[in-house]
XYZ file of C-alpha atoms in Angstrom:
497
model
C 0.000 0.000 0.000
C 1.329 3.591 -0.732
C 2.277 5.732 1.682
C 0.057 9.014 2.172
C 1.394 12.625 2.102
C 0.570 14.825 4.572
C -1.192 18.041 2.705
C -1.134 20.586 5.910
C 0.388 20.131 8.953
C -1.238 21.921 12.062
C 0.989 22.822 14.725
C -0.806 22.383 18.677
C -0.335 24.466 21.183
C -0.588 23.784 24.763
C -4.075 24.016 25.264
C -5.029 22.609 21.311
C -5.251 23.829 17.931
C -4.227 27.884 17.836
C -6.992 30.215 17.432
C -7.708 32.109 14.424
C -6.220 36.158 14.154
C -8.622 38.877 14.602
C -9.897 39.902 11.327
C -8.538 43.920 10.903
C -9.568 46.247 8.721
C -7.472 47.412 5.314
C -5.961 50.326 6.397
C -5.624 51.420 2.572
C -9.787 50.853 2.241
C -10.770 53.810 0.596
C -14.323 55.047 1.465
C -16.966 57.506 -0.424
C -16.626 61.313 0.647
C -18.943 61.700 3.661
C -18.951 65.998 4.585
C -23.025 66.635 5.860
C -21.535 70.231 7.060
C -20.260 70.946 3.791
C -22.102 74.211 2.032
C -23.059 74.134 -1.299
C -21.470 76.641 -4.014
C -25.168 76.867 -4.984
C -28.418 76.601 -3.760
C -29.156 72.535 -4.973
C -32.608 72.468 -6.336
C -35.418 70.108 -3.693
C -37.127 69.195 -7.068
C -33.924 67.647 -8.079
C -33.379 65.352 -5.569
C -37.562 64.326 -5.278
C -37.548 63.848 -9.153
C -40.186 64.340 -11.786
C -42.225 61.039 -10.801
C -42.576 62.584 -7.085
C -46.126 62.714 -5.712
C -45.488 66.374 -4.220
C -44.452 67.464 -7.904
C -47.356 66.035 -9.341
C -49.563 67.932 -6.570
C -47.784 71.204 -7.218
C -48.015 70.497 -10.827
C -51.867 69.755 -10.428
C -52.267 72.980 -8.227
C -51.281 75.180 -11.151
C -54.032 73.900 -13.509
C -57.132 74.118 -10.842
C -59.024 77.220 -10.667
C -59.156 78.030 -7.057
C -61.907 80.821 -7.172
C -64.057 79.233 -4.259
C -60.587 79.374 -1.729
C -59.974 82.793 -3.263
C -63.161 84.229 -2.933
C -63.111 84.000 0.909
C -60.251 86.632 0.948
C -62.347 90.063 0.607
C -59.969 92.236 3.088
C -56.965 93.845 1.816
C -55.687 95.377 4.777
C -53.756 93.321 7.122
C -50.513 91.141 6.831
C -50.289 88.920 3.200
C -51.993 85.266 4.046
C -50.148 82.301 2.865
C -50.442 81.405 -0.925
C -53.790 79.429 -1.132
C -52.138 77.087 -3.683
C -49.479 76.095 -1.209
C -51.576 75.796 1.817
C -54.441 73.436 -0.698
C -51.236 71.582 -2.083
C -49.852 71.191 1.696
C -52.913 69.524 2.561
C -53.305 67.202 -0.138
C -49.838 65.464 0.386
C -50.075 65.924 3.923
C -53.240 63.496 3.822
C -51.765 61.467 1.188
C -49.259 60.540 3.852
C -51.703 59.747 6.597
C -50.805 63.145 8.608
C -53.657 64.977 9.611
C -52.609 66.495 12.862
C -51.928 70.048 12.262
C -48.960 70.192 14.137
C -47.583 67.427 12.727
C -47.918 68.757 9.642
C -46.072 72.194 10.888
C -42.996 70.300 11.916
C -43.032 68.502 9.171
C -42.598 71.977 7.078
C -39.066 72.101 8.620
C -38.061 68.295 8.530
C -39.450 67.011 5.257
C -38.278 67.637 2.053
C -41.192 67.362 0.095
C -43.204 69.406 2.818
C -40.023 72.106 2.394
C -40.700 72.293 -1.592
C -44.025 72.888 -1.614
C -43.847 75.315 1.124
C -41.153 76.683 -0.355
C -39.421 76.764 2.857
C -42.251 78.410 4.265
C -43.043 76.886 7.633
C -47.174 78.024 8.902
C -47.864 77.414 12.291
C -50.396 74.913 12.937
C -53.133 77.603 14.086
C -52.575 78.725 10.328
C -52.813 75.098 9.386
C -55.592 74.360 11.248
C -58.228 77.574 10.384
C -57.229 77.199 6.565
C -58.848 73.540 6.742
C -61.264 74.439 8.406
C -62.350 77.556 6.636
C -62.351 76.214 3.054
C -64.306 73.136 3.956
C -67.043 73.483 1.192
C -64.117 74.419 -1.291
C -62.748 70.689 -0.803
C -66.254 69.381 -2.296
C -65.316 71.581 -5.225
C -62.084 70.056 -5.598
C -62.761 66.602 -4.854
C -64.968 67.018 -8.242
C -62.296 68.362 -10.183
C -60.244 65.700 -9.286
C -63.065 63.440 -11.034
C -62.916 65.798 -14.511
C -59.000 65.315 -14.243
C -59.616 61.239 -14.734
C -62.465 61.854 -17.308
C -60.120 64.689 -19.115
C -57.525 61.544 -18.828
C -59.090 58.400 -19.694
C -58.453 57.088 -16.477
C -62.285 57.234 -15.837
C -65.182 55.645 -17.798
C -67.685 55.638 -15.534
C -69.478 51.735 -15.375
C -70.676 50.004 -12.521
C -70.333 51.592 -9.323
C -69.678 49.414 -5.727
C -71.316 50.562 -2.878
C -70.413 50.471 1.050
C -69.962 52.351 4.553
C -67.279 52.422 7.136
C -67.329 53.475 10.835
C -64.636 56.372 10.583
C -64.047 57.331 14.796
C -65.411 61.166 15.900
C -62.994 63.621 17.564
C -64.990 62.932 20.548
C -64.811 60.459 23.307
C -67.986 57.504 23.862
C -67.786 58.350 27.710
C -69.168 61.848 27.251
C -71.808 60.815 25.788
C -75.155 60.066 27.727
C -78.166 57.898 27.273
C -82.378 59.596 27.025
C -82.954 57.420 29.907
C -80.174 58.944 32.316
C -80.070 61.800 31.665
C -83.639 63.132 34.294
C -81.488 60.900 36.732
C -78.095 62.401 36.036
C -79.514 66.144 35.327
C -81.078 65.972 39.156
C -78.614 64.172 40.804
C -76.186 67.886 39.644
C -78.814 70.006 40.669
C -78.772 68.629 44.086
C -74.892 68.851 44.210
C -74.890 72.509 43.051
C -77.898 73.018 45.560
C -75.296 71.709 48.201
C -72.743 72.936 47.570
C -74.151 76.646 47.369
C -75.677 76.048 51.125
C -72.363 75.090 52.382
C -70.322 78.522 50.674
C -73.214 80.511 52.231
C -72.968 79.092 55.537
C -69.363 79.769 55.404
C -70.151 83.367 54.622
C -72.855 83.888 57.486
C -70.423 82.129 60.226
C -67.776 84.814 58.842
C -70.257 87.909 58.427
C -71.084 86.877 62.331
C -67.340 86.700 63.269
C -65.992 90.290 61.204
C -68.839 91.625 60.457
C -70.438 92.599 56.851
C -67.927 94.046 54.608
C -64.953 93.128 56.509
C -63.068 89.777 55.208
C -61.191 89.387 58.524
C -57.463 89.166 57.064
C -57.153 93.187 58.122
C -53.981 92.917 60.787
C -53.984 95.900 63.117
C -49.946 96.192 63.361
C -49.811 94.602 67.318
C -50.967 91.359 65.936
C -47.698 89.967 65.196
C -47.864 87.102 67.176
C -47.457 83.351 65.563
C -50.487 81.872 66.742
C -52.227 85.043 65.437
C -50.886 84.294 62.229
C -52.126 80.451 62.026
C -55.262 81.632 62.988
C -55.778 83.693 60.282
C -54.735 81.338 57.766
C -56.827 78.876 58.708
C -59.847 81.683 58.242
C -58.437 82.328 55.213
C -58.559 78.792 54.229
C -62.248 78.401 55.148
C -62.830 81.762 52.697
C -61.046 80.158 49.912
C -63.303 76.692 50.399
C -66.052 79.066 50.341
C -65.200 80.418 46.973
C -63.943 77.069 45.370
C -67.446 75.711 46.520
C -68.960 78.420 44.518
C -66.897 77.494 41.397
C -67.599 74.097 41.233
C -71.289 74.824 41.673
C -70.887 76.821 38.626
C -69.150 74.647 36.718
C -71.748 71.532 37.423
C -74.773 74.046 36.869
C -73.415 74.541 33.473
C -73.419 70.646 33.241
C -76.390 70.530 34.029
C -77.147 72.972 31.001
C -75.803 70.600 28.565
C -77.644 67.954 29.645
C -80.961 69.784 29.186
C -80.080 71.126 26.021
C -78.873 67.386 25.002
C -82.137 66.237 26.247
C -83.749 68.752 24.357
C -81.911 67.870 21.139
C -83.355 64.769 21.034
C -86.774 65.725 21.783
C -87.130 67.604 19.203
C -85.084 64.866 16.852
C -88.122 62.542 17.806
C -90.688 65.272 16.911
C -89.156 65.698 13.479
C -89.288 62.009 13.181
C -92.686 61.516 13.928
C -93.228 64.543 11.220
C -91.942 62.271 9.057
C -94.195 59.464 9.923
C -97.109 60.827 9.893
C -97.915 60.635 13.783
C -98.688 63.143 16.266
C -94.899 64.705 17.388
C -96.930 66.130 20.775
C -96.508 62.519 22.133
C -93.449 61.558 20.491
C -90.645 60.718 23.049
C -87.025 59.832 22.377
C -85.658 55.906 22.723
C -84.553 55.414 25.905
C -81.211 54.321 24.300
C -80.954 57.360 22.322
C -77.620 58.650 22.754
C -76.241 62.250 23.051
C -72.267 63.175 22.850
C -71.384 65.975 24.770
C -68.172 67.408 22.972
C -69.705 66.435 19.532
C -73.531 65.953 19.415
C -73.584 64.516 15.573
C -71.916 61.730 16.459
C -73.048 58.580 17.481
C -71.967 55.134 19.166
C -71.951 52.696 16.536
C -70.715 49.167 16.420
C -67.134 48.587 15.087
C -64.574 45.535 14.826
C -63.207 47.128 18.009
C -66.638 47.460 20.055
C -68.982 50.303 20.496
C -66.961 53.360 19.510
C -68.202 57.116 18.850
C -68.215 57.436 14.923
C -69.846 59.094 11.735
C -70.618 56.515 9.112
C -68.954 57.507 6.004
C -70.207 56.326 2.742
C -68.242 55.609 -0.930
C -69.210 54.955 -4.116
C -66.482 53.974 -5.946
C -65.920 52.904 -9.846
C -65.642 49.511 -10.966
C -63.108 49.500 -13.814
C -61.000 52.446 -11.933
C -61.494 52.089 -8.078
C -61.855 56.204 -8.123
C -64.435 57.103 -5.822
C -67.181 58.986 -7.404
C -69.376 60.257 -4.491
C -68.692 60.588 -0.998
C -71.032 61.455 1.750
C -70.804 60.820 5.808
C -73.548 60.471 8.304
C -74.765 60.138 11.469
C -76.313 57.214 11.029
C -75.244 53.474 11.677
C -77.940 52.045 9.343
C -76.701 51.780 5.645
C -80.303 51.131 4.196
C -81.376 54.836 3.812
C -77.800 56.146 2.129
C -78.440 54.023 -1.113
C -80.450 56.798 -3.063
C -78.782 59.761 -1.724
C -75.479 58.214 -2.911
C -76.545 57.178 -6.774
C -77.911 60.640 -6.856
C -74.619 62.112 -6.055
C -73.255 59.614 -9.137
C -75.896 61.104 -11.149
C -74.950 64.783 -10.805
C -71.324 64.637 -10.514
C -70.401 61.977 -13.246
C -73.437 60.539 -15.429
C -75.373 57.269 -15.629
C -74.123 54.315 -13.969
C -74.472 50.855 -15.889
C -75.190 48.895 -12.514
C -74.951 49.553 -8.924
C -73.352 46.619 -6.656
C -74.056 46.566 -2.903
C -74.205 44.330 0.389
C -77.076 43.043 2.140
C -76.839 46.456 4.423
C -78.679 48.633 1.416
C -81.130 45.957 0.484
C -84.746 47.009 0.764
C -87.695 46.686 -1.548
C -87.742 50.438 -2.302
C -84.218 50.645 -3.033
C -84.104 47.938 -5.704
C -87.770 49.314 -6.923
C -85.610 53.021 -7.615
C -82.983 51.643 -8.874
C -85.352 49.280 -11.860
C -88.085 51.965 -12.174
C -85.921 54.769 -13.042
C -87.552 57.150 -15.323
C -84.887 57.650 -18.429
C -82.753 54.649 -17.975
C -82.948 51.991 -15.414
C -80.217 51.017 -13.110
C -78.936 47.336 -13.322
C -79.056 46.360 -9.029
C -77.094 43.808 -7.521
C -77.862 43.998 -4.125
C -77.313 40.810 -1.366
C -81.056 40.699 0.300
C -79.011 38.899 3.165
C -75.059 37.980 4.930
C -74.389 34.567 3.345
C -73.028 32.453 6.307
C -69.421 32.349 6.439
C -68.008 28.828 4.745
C -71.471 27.838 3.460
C -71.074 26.246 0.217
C -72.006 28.677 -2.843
C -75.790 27.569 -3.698
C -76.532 26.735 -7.478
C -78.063 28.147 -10.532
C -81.138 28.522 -10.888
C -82.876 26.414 -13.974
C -85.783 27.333 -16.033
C -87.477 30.164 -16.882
C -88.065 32.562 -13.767
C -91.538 31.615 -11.959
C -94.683 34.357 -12.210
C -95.201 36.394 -9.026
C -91.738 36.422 -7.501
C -91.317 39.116 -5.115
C -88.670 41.811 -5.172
C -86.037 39.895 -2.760
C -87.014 36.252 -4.383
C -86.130 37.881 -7.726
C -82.895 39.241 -6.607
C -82.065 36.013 -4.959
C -82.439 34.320 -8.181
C -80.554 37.175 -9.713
C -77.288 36.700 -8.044
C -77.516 32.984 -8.171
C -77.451 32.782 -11.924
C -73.363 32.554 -13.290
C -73.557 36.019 -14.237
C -74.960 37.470 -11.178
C -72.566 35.454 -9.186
C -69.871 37.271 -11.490
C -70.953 40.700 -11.141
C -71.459 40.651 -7.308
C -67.937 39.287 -6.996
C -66.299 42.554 -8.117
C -67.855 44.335 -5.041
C -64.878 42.920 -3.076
C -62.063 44.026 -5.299
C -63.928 47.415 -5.705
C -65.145 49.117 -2.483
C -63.775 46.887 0.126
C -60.042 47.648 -1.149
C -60.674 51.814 -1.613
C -61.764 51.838 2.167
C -59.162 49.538 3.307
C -56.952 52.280 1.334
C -58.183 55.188 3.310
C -57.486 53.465 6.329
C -54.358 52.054 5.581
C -53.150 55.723 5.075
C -53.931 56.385 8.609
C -57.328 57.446 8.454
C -59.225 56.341 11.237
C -60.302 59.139 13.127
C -61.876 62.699 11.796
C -59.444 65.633 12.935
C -62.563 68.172 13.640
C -66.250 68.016 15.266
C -70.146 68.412 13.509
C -71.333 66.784 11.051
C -70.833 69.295 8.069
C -67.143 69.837 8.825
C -66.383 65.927 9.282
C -68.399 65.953 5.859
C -65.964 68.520 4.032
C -62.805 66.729 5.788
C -64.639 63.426 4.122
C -64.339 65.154 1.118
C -60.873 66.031 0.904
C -59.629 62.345 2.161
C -61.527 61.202 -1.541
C -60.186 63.940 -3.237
C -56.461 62.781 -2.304
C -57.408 59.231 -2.973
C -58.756 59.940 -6.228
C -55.280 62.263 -7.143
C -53.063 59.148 -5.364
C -54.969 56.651 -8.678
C -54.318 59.457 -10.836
C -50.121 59.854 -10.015
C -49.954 55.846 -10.182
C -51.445 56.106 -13.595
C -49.285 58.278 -14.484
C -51.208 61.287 -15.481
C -48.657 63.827 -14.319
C -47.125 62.893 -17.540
C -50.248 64.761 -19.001
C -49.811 68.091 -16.913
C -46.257 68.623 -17.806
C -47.414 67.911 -21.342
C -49.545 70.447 -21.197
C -52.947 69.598 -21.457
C -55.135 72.730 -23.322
C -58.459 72.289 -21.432
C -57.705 74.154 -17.881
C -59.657 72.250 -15.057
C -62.566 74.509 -13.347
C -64.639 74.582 -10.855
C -68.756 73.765 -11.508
């Protein structure tokens, strides 16, 4: 047998095999210029850096071709210190919502830390009062410019307007559930603070008497003649002075629980005359109409209601979409107060009608379903509406029921009709783009952190509403690329209807 050659030979130290160096660094490595206190010979351009496909360029881009008249209109005084550029404060908004900011201060520091916030500010930095009074003073302006940002995709191609998908979402109030206070408590709550403030104003005047006994009337009794210099003087007077100041506090708290009190009547009020309008409505007598005893009022905002969410009973608005099938643009947006979908379905198509045209079908859950709806939606006067609406929740992992056969039966009723409707292949087809329509816009809202309205009241949560679609809307526009068609200069300039 031939003998083997050793290939490596390892030498052993005392304690075994010796341990590897320490890897060092090349001290020739040569690494890229790194200076962030160098100046610049000139000033470097923020558009450079963002580049053209930016979302803020496209927004100040877009700015430029909008006619702003109903945000310009609304400055009548000339006198006074030069307001910010209404462009740049509209433009600040949009991307600041297209980034899920919607605090107002957040979006003032974000003036002076972000560059895109820095370009289209221009390095101007408004405070977040400014922010904050802008927004909310132009809040029937947004409705304007949420439908210009539906003309853009027409003007575009990006919008042909087909079937429209229908659906709500419980969007949280500024406000907090715990201030809010049932029909039925509040008699029980409103005299339970009237007996506190009665209290309470007993004990300050008894205070007052025992004093006006001890002084006399006009006196308060902290007057030291100069030979009372004494220590236990002293005490005593503080502790009189004490008692004085319990008087007083006594007095402020009464005040401040009276005007509780005050809100609770004029809550309870509220909804007194809610359920008189209702039975108006109804056709019943509104002298003996009484609120639910469930009815709820909110005490730091009153239009909005406790409504049932994946996280429990919250206080919301229900805010409602109607978005396009072939584009996922949202062509009408509305929010209400209330939790019920079933009465929003012809206020919303109406919207649809004025703002963009004729629908070819409408596509909604079992929430909107209701004889009346699906009997104004087929008995439209002009042109019919195509309705797929569920008449009821299908049971989660029940097995898909199938199509009908034969020719449809005489006498079927509205929801037997539109049972058989959606169970036929084509039915089945058209309802199944409600999911990748609606359901993925709202879970875009709220993926942009949307989840809670930054103001209080029902018409300024509805012009906030507004503006949230309008950036959605321009956020489908950027992606398709239509910035491409502002820089190319497009000849018909956008206005306002």
């Amino acid at each position: 047998m031939p003998e083997q050659v050793l290939l490596l030979t390892v030498e052993e130290g005392p304690s075994g095999p010796a341990a590897p160096a320490p890897r060092v660094g090349s001290p020739t490595k040569v690494f890229r210029p790194w200076s962030p206190e160098q100046a610049a010979l000139l000033p470097a351009s923020k558009r450079d850096y963002l580049g053209e496909g930016h979302l803020a360029v496209f927004l100040r881009e877009l700015i430029e071709h909008v006619d702003l008249r109903p945000i310009l209109d609304a400055y009548v005084e000339d006198r006074g210190q030069p307001p910010y550029n209404p462009r740049m404060m509209t433009g600040l908004l949009l991307y600041a919502y297209s980034q899920g900011i919607t605090s107002s201060r957040q979006i003032e520091r974000r003036c002076g830390e972000d560059l895109a916030f820095m370009y289209l500010t221009a390095d101007a930095r408004p405070d977040h009062d400014t922010i904050c009074t802008f927004r909310r003073q132009h809040l029937v302006a947004f409705e304007a410019l949420f439908l210009e940002t539906l003309r853009l995709a027409q003007v575009a191609g990006v919008l042909r307007l087909g079937r429209i998908a229908l659906d709500g979402t419980k969007i949280r109030a500024n406000a907090s559930k715990h201030k809010a206070m049932s029909y039925q408590r509040m008699p029980e709550r409103e005299a339970a603070l009237q007996a506190e403030v009665q209290r309470l104003l007993v004990e300050a005047e008894a205070l007052d008497r025992a004093e006006d006994e001890r002084y006399g009337r006009g006196r308060r009794g902290d007057e030291l003649p100069p030979d009372l210099q004494d220590a236990a003087t002293r005490r005593q007077r503080l502790r009189e002075a004490k008692a004085r100041l319990e008087a007083e506090r006594k007095r402020e708290l009464a005040a401040a629980k009276q005007t509780r009190v005050e809100q609770i009547q004029a809550a309870k009020g509220a909804l007194e005359a809610q359920a008189r309008q209702q039975a108006v409505a109804a056709g019943k007598d509104p002298a003996t109409a009484q609120p639910e005893a469930k009815a709820q009022r909110n005490f730091t905002d009153p239009d909005s209601r406790i409504m049932k969410t994946p996280e429990g009973f919250q206080q919301c608005y229900n805010a409602q979409v109607a978005v396009d099938a072939r584009s996922q643009l949202i062509v009408a947006g509305d929010v209400v107060a209330a939790p019920n979908d079933k009465q929003q379905l012809e206020p919303m198509v109406a919207q649809v009608l004025t703002k963009v045209g004729v629908p070819d079908g409408v596509i909604a859950d079992s929430g909107y379903f209701s004889e009346a709806n699906v009997r104004a939606l087929q008995e439209r006067e002009g042109a019919p509406i195509e309705a797929h609406i569920a008449v009821e929740r299908d049971r989660h992992g029940a097995p898909p029921t199938g199509p009908p056969r034969g020719r449809i039966p005489a006498g079927l009723s509205v929801p037997e009709r539109m049972r058989r409707t959606l169970r036929t292949k084509r039915g089945r087809t058209i309802y199944a783009r409600r999911k990748c329509t609606v359901e993925p816009v709202i879970g875009q809202i709220k993926g942009r952190g949307f989840r809670r309205f930054s103001l209080r009241g029902l018409g300024r949560v509805q012009g906030e509403f507004r503006l949230v679609c309008a950036v959605h809307n321009l956020l489908k526009l950027w992606r398709a690329g239509v910035g491409a068609l502002i820089r190319a200069g497009a000849q018909r300039r956008l206005a306002y209807a």
